[in-house]
PDB file of C-alpha atoms in Angstrom:
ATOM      1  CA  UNK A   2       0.000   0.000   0.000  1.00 94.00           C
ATOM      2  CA  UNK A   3       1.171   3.443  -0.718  1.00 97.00           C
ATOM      3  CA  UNK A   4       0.439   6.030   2.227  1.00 98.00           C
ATOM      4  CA  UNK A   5       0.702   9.475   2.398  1.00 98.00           C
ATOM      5  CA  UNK A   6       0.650  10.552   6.007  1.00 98.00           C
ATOM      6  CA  UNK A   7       0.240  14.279   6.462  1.00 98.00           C
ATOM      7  CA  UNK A   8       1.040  16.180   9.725  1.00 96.00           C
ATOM      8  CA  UNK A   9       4.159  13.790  10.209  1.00 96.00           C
ATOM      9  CA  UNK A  10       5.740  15.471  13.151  1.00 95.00           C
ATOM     10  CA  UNK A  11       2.635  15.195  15.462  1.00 94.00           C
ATOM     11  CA  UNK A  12       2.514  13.145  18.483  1.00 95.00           C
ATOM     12  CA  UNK A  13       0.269  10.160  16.240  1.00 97.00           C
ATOM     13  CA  UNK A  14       2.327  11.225  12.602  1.00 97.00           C
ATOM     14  CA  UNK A  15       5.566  10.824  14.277  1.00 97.00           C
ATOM     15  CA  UNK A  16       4.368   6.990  15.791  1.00 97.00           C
ATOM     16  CA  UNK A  17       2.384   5.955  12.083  1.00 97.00           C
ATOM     17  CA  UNK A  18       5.832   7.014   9.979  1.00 97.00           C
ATOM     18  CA  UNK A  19       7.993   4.805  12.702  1.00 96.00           C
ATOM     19  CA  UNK A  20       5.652   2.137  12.732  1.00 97.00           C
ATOM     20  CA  UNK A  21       4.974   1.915   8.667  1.00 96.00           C
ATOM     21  CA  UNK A  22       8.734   2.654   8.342  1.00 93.00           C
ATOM     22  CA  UNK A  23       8.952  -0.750   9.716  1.00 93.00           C
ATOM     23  CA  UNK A  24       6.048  -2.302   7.267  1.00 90.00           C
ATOM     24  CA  UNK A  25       8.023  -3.844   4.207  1.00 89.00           C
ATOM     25  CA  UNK A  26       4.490  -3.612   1.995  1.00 89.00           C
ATOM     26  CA  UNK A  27       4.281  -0.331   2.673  1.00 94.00           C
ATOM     27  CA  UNK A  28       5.267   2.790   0.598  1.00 96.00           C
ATOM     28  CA  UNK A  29       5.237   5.798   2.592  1.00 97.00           C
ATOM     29  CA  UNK A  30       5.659   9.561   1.981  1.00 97.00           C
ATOM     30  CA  UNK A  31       5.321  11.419   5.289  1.00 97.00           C
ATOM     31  CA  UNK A  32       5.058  14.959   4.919  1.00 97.00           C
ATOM     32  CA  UNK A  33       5.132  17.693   8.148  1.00 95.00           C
ATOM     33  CA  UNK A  34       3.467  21.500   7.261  1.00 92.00           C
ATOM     34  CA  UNK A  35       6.518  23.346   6.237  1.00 93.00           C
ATOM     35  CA  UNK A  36       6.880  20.323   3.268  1.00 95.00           C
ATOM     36  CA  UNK A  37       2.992  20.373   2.626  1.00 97.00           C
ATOM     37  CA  UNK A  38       0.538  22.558   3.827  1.00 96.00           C
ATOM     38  CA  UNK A  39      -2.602  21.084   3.746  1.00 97.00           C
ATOM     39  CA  UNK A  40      -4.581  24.384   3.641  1.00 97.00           C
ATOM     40  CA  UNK A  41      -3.141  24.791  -0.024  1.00 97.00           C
ATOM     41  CA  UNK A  42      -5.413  23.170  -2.445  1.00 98.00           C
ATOM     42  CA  UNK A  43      -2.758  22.760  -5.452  1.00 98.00           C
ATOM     43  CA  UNK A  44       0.035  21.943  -2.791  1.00 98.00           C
ATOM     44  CA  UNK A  45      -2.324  18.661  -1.886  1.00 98.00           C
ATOM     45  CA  UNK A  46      -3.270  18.308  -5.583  1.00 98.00           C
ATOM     46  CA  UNK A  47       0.279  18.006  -6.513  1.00 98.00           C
ATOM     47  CA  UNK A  48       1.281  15.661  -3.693  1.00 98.00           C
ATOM     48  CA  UNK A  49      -1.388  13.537  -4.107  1.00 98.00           C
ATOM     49  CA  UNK A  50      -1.093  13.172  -7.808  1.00 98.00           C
ATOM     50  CA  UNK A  51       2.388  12.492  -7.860  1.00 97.00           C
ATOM     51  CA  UNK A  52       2.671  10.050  -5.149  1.00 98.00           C
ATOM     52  CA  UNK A  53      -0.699   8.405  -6.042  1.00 98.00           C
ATOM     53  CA  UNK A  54      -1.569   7.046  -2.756  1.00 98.00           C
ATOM     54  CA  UNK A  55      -3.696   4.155  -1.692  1.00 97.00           C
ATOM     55  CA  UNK A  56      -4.359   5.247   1.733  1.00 98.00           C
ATOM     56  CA  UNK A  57      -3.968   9.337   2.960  1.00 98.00           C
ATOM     57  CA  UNK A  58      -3.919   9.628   7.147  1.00 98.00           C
ATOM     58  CA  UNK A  59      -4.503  13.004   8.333  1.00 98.00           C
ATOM     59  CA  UNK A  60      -2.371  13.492  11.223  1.00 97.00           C
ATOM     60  CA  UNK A  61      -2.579  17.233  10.804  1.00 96.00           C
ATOM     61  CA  UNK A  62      -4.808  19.922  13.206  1.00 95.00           C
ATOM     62  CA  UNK A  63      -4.793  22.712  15.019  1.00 93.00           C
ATOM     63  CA  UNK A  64      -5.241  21.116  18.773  1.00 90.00           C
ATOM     64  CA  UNK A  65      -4.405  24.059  20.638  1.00 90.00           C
ATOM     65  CA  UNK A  66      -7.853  24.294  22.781  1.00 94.00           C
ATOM     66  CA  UNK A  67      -7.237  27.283  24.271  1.00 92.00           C
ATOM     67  CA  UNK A  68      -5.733  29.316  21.471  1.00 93.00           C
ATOM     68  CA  UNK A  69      -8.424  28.189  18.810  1.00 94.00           C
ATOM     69  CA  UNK A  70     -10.841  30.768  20.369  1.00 95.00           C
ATOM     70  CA  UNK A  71      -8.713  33.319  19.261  1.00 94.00           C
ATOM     71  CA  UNK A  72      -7.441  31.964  16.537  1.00 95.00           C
ATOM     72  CA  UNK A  73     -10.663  31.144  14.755  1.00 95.00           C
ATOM     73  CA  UNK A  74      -9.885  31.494  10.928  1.00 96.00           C
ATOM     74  CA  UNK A  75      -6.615  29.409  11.397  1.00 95.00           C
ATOM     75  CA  UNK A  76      -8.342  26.437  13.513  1.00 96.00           C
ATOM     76  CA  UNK A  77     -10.919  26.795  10.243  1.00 97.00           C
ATOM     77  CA  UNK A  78      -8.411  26.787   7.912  1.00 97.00           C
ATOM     78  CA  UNK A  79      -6.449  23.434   9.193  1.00 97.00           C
ATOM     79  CA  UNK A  80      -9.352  21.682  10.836  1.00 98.00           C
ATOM     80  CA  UNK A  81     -12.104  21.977   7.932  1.00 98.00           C
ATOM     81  CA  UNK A  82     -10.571  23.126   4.873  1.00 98.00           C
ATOM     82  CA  UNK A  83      -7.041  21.300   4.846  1.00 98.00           C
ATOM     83  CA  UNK A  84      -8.874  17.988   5.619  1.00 98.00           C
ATOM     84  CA  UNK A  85     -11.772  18.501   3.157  1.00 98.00           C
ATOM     85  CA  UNK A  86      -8.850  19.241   0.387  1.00 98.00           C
ATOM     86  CA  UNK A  87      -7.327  16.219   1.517  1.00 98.00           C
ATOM     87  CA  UNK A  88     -10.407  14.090   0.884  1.00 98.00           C
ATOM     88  CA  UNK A  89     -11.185  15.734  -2.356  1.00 98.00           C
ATOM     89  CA  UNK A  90      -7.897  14.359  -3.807  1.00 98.00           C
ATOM     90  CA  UNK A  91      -8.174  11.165  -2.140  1.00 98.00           C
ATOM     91  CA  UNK A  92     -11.548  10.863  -4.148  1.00 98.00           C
ATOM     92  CA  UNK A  93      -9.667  12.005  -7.468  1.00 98.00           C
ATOM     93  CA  UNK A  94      -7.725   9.255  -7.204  1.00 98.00           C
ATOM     94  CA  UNK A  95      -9.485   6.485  -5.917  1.00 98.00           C
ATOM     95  CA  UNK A  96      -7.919   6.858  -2.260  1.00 98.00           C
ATOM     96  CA  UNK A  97      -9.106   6.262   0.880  1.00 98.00           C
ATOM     97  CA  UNK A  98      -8.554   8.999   3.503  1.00 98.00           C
ATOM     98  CA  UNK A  99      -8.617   7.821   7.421  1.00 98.00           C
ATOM     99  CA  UNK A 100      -9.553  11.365   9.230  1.00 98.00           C
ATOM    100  CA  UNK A 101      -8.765  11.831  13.011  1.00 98.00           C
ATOM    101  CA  UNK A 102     -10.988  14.035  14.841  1.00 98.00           C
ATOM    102  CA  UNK A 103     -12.052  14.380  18.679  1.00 98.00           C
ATOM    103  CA  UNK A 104     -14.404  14.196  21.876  1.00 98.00           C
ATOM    104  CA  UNK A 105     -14.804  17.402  21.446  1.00 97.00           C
ATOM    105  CA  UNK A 106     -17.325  17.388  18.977  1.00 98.00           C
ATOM    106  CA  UNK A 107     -19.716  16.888  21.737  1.00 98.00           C
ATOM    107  CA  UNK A 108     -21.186  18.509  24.506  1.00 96.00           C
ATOM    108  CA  UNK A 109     -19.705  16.381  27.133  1.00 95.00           C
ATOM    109  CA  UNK A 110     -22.865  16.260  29.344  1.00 95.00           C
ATOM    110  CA  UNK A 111     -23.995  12.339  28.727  1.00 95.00           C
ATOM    111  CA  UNK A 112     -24.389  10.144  31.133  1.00 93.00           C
ATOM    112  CA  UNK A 113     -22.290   6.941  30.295  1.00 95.00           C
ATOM    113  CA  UNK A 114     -19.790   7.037  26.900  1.00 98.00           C
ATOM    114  CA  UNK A 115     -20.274   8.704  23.902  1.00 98.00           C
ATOM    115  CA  UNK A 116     -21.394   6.187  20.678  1.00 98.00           C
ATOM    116  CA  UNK A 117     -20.922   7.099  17.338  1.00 98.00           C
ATOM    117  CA  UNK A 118     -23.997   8.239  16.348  1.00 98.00           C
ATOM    118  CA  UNK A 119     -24.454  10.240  18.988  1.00 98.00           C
ATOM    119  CA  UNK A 120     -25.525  14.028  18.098  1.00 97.00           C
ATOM    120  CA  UNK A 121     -22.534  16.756  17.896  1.00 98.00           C
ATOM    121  CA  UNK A 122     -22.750  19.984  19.908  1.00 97.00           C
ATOM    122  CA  UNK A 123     -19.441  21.081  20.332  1.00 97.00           C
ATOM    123  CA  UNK A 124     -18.677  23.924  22.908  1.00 95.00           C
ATOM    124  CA  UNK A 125     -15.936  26.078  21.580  1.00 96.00           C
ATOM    125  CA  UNK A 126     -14.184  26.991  18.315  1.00 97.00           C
ATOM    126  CA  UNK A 127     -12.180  23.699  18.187  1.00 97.00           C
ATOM    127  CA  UNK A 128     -14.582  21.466  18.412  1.00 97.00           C
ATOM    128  CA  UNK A 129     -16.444  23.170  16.109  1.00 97.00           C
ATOM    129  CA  UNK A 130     -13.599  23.236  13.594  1.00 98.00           C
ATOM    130  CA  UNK A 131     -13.069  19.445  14.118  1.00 98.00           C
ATOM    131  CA  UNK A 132     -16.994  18.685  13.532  1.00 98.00           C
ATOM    132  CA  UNK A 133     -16.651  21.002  10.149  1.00 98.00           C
ATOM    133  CA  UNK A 134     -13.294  18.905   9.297  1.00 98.00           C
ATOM    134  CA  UNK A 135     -15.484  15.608   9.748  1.00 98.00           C
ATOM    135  CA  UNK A 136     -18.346  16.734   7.753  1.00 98.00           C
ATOM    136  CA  UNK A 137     -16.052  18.164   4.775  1.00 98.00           C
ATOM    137  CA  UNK A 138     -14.207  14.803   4.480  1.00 98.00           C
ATOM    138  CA  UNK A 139     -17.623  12.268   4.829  1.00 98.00           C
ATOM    139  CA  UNK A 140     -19.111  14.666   1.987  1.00 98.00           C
ATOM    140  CA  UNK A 141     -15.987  14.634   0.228  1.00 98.00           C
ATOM    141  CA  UNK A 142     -14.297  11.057  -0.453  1.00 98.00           C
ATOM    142  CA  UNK A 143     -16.314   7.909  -0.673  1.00 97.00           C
ATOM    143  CA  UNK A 144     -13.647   6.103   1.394  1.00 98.00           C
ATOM    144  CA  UNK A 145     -13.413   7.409   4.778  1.00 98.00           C
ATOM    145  CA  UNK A 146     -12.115   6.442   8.146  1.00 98.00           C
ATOM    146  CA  UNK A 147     -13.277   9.317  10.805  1.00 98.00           C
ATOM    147  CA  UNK A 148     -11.461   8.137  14.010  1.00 98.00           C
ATOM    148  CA  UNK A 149     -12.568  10.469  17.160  1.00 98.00           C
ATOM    149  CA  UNK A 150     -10.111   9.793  19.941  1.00 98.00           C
ATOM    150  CA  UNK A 151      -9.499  11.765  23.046  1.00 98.00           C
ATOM    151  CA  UNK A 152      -6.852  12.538  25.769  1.00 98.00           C
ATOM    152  CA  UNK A 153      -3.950  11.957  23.938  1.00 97.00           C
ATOM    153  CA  UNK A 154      -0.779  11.651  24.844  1.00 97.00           C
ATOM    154  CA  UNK A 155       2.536  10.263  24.058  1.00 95.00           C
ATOM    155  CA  UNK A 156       6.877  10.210  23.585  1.00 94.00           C
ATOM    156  CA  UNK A 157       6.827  13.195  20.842  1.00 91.00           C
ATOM    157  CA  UNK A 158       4.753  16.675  21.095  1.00 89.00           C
ATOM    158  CA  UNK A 159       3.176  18.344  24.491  1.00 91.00           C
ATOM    159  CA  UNK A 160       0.587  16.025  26.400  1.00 96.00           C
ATOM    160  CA  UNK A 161      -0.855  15.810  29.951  1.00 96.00           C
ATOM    161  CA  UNK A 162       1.772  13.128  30.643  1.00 97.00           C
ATOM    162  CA  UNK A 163       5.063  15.474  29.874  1.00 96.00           C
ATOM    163  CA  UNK A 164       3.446  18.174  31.567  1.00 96.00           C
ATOM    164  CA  UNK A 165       2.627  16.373  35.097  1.00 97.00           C
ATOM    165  CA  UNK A 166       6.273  14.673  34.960  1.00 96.00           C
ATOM    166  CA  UNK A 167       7.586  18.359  34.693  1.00 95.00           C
ATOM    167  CA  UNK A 168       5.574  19.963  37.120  1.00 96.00           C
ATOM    168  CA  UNK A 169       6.231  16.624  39.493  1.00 95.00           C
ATOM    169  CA  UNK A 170       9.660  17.353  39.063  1.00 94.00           C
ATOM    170  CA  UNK A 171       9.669  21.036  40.561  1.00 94.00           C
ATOM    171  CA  UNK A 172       6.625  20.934  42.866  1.00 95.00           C
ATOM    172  CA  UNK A 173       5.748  19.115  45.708  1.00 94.00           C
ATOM    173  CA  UNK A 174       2.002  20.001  45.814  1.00 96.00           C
ATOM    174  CA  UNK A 175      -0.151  20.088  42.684  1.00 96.00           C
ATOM    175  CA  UNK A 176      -4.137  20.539  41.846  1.00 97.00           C
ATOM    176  CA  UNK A 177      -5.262  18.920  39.041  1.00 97.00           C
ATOM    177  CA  UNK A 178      -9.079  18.320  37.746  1.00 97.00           C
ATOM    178  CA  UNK A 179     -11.132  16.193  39.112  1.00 97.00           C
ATOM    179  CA  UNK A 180     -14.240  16.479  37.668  1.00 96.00           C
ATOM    180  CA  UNK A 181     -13.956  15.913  34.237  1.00 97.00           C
ATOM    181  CA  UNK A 182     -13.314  12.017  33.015  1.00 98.00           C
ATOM    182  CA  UNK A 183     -12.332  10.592  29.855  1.00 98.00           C
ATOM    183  CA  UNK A 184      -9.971   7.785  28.072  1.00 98.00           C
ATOM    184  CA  UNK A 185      -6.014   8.837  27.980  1.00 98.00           C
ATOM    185  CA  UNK A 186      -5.031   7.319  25.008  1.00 98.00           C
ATOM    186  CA  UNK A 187      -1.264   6.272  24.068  1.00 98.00           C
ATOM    187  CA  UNK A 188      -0.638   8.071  20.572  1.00 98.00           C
ATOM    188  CA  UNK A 189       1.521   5.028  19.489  1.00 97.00           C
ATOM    189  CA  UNK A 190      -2.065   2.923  19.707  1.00 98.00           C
ATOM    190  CA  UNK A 191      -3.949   5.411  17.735  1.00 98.00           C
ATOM    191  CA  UNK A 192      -1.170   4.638  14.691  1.00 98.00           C
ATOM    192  CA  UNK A 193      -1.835   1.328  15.441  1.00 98.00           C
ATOM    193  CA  UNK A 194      -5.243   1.282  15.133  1.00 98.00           C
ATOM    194  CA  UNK A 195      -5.150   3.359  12.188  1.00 98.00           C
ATOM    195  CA  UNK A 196      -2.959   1.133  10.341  1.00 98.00           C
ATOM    196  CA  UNK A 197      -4.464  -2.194  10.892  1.00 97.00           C
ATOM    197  CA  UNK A 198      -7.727  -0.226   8.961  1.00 98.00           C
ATOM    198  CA  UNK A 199      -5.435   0.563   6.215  1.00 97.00           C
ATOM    199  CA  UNK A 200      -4.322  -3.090   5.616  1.00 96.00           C
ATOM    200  CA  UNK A 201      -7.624  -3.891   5.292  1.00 96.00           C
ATOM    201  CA  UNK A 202      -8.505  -1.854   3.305  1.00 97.00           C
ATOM    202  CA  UNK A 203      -5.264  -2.288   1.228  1.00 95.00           C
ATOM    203  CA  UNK A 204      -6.147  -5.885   1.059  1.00 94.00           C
ATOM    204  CA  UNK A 205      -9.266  -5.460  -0.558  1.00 92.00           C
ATOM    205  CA  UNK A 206     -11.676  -6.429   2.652  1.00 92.00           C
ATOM    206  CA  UNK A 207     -14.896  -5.026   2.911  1.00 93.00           C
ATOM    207  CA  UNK A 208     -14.844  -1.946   5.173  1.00 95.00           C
ATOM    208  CA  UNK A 209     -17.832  -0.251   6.965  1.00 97.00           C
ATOM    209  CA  UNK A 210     -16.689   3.439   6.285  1.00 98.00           C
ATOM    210  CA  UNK A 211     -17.949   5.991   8.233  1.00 98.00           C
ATOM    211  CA  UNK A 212     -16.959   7.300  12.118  1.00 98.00           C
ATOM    212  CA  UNK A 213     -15.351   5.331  14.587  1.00 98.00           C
ATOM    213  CA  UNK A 214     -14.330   6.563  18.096  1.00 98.00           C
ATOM    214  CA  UNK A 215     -10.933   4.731  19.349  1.00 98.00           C
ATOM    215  CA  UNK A 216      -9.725   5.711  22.895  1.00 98.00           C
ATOM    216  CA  UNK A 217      -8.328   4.241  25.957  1.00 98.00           C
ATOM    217  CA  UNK A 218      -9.513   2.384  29.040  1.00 98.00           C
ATOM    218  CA  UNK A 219     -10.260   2.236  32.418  1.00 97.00           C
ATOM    219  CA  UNK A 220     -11.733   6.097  32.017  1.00 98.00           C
ATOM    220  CA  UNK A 221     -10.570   7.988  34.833  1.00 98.00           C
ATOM    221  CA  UNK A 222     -10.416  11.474  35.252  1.00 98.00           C
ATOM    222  CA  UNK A 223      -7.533  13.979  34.906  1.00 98.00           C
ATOM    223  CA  UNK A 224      -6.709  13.942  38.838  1.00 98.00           C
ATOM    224  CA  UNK A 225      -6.692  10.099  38.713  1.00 98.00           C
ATOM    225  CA  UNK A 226      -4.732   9.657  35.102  1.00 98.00           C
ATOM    226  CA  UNK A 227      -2.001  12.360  37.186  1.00 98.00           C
ATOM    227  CA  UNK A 228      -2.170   9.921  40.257  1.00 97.00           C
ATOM    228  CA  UNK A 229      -0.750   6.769  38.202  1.00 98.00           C
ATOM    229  CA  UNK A 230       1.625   8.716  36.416  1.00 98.00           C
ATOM    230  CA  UNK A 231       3.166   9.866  39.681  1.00 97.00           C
ATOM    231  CA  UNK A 232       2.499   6.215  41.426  1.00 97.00           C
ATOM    232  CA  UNK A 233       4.497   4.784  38.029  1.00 97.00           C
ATOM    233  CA  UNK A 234       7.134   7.498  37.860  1.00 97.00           C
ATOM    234  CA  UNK A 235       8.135   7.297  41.388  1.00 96.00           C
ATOM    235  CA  UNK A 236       7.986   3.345  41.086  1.00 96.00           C
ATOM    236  CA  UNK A 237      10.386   3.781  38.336  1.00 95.00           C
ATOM    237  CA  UNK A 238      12.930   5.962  39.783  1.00 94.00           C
ATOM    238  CA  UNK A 239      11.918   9.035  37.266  1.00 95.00           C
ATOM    239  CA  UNK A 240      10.616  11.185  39.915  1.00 95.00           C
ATOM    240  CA  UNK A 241      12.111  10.730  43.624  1.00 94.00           C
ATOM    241  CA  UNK A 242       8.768  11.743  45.475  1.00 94.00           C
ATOM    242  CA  UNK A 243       5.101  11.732  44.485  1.00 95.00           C
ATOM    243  CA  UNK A 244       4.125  15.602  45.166  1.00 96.00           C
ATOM    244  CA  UNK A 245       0.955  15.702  47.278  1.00 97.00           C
ATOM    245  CA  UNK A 246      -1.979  16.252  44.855  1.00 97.00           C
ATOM    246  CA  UNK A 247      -5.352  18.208  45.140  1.00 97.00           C
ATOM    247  CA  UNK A 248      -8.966  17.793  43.311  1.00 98.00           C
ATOM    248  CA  UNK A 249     -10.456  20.360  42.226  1.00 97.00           C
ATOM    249  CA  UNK A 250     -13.729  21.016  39.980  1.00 96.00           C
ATOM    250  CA  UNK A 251     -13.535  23.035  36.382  1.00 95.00           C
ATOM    251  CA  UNK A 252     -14.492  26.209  37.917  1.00 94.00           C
ATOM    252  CA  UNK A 253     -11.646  26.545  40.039  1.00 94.00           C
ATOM    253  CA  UNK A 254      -9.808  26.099  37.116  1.00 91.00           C
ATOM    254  CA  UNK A 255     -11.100  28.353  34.362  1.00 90.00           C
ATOM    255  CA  UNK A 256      -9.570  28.353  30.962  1.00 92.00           C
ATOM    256  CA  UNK A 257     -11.006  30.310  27.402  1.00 92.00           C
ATOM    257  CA  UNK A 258     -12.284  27.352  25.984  1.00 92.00           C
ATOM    258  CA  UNK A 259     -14.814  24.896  27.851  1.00 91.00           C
ATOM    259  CA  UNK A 260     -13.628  21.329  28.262  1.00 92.00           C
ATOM    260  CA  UNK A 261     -16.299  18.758  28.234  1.00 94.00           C
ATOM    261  CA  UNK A 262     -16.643  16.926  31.800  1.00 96.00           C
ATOM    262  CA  UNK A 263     -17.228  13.693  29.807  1.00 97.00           C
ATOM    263  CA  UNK A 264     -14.961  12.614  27.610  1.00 97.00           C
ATOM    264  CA  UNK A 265     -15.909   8.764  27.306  1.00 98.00           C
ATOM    265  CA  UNK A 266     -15.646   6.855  24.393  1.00 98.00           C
ATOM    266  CA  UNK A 267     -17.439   3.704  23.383  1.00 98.00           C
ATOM    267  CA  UNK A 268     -15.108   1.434  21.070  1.00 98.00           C
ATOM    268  CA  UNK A 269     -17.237  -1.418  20.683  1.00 98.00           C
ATOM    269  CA  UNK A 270     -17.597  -0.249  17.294  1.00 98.00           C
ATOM    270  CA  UNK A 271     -14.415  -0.527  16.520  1.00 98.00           C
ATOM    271  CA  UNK A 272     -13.667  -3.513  18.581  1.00 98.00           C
ATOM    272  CA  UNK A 273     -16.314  -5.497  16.595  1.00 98.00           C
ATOM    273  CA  UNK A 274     -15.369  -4.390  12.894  1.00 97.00           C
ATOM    274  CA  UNK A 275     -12.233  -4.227  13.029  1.00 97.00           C
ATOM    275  CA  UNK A 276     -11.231  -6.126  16.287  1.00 97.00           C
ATOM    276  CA  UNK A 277      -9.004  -3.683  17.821  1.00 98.00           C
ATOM    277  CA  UNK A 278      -9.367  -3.156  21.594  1.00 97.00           C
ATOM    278  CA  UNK A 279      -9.214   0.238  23.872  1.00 98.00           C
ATOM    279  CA  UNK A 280      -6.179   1.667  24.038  1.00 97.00           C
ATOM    280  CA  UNK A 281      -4.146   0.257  27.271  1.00 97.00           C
ATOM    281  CA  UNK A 282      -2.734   3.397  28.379  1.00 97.00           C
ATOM    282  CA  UNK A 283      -1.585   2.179  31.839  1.00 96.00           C
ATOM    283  CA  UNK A 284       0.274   0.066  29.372  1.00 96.00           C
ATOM    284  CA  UNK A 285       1.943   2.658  27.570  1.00 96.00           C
ATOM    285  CA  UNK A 286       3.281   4.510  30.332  1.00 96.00           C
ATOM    286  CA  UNK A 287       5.509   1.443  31.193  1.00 93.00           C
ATOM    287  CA  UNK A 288       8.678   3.011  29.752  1.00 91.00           C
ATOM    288  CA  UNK A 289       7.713   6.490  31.270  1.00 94.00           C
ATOM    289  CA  UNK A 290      11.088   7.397  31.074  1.00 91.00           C
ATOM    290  CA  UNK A 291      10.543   8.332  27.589  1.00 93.00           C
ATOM    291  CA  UNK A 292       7.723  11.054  28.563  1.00 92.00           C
ATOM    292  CA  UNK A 293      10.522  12.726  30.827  1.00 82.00           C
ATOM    293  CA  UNK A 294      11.592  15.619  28.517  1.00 66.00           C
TER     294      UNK A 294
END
């Protein structure tokens, strides 16, 4: 399969291009934004016609919560119009595009996880943007993976995991949320995921396109996903002492864009098309060592 991964140097397009760099059937062109900017239509025209890809993952977003409510034509401009670009080329050539998006395309006020089918009401500019990105690429390619994940985190980029280890490292008391829960998810299994969809595909199986959430498991919230990576670190010898920690609600921690309190995923979707399992993030944080930046 030829795959043209897109937003390379992210924390899931640095783990696909290591993990299909290792995949002898695969011919890969990873691209970061300063080699293709997916917001320029003939930029992705070109690419895509001169590569010819199979299979396009769109690693690529503006994820910076807080800024997108300022920067509103930007989050626009990456979220909905590089990905629907993206898919339009796909579709020129017969492609397949797998899409990822996020939790935040809902409100975040369900009781019990989120399915796929589940109505959209996102709460600030991002999520918006994402939900826009979604819609461009399901009315723009036939073949389309939409993969909503949530909480992620891994070795390359900022994430919740570098940030506590830091902070760990220089504090001995920290607060961290406790009232908003979710799925951490280990960037490494989102490529994963991702490319055991574009084998099949690749191998001519019959796929159910359409959305598909893929996140991690047990959900816990942020103050208990900061408790095991301190428990872990310490366990390991990264950190010397676990700093006392605090919960405390949203509102004593205000920021410009609203997080949702619930973040839960369902994946039995996934699970039973494609049989790939929740994300094992308690897993992934093993070799924390390699979070310590």
């Amino acid at each position: 399969m030829r795959v043209l991964i897109t937003g390379c140097n992210g924390q899931v397009g640095c783990c696909l291009t290591q993990q299909l760099s290792m995949n002898e059937n695969a011919i890969v062109l990873a691209l970061d934004k300063e080699h293709l900017d997916i917001a320029n239509q003939d930029a992705v025209n070109s690419a895509v016609t001169e590569f010819q890809p199979s299979i396009i993952i769109n690693a690529a977003a503006h994820t910076a919560v807080d800024k997108a409510e300022e920067e509103v034509e930007l989050s626009y401009v990456i979220n909905r119009d590089g990905p629907n670009y993206l898919a339009q080329a796909a579709q020129s050539v017969g492609a397949a595009i797998l899409h990822i998006s996020t939790d935040y395309v809902f409100e975040g006020n369900k009781t019990g996880e989120y399915v796929e089918s589940d109505a959209t009401n996102p709460q600030g500019v991002y999520g918006e943007s994402k939900l826009a990105g979604e819609i461009a690429v399901a009315n723009a390619c036939d073949k389309h993976i939409i993969l909503r994940t949530s909480w992620v985190f891994g070795e390359n980029g900022n994430n919740f995991v570098k940030t506590m280890l830091r902070l760990g490292a220089a504090r001995n008391e920290l607060s961290v949320v406790g009232d908003q829960f979710g799925g951490p998810t280990y960037a490494g299994d989102i490529a994963h995921a991702l490319i055991l969809i574009s084998k099949r595909i690749a191998e001519g199986d019959t796929v159910e396109y359409g959305v598909y959430h893929y996140a991690g498991l047990p959900h816990v919230s942020w103050f208990e996903f900061a408790e095991t990576i301190f428990d872990i670190a310490v366990k390991q010898t990264v950190l010397s002492n676990k700093p006392s920690l605090t919960s405390i609600t949203t509102d004593q921690y205000p920021t410009p864009a609203k997080r949702p309190s619930n973040s839960r995923l369902s994946t039995d979707k996934i699970t039973n098309r494609f049989a790939i399992k929740a994300s094992d993030w308690t897993a992934a944080l093993n070799n924390i060592q390699a979070y310590k930046g």
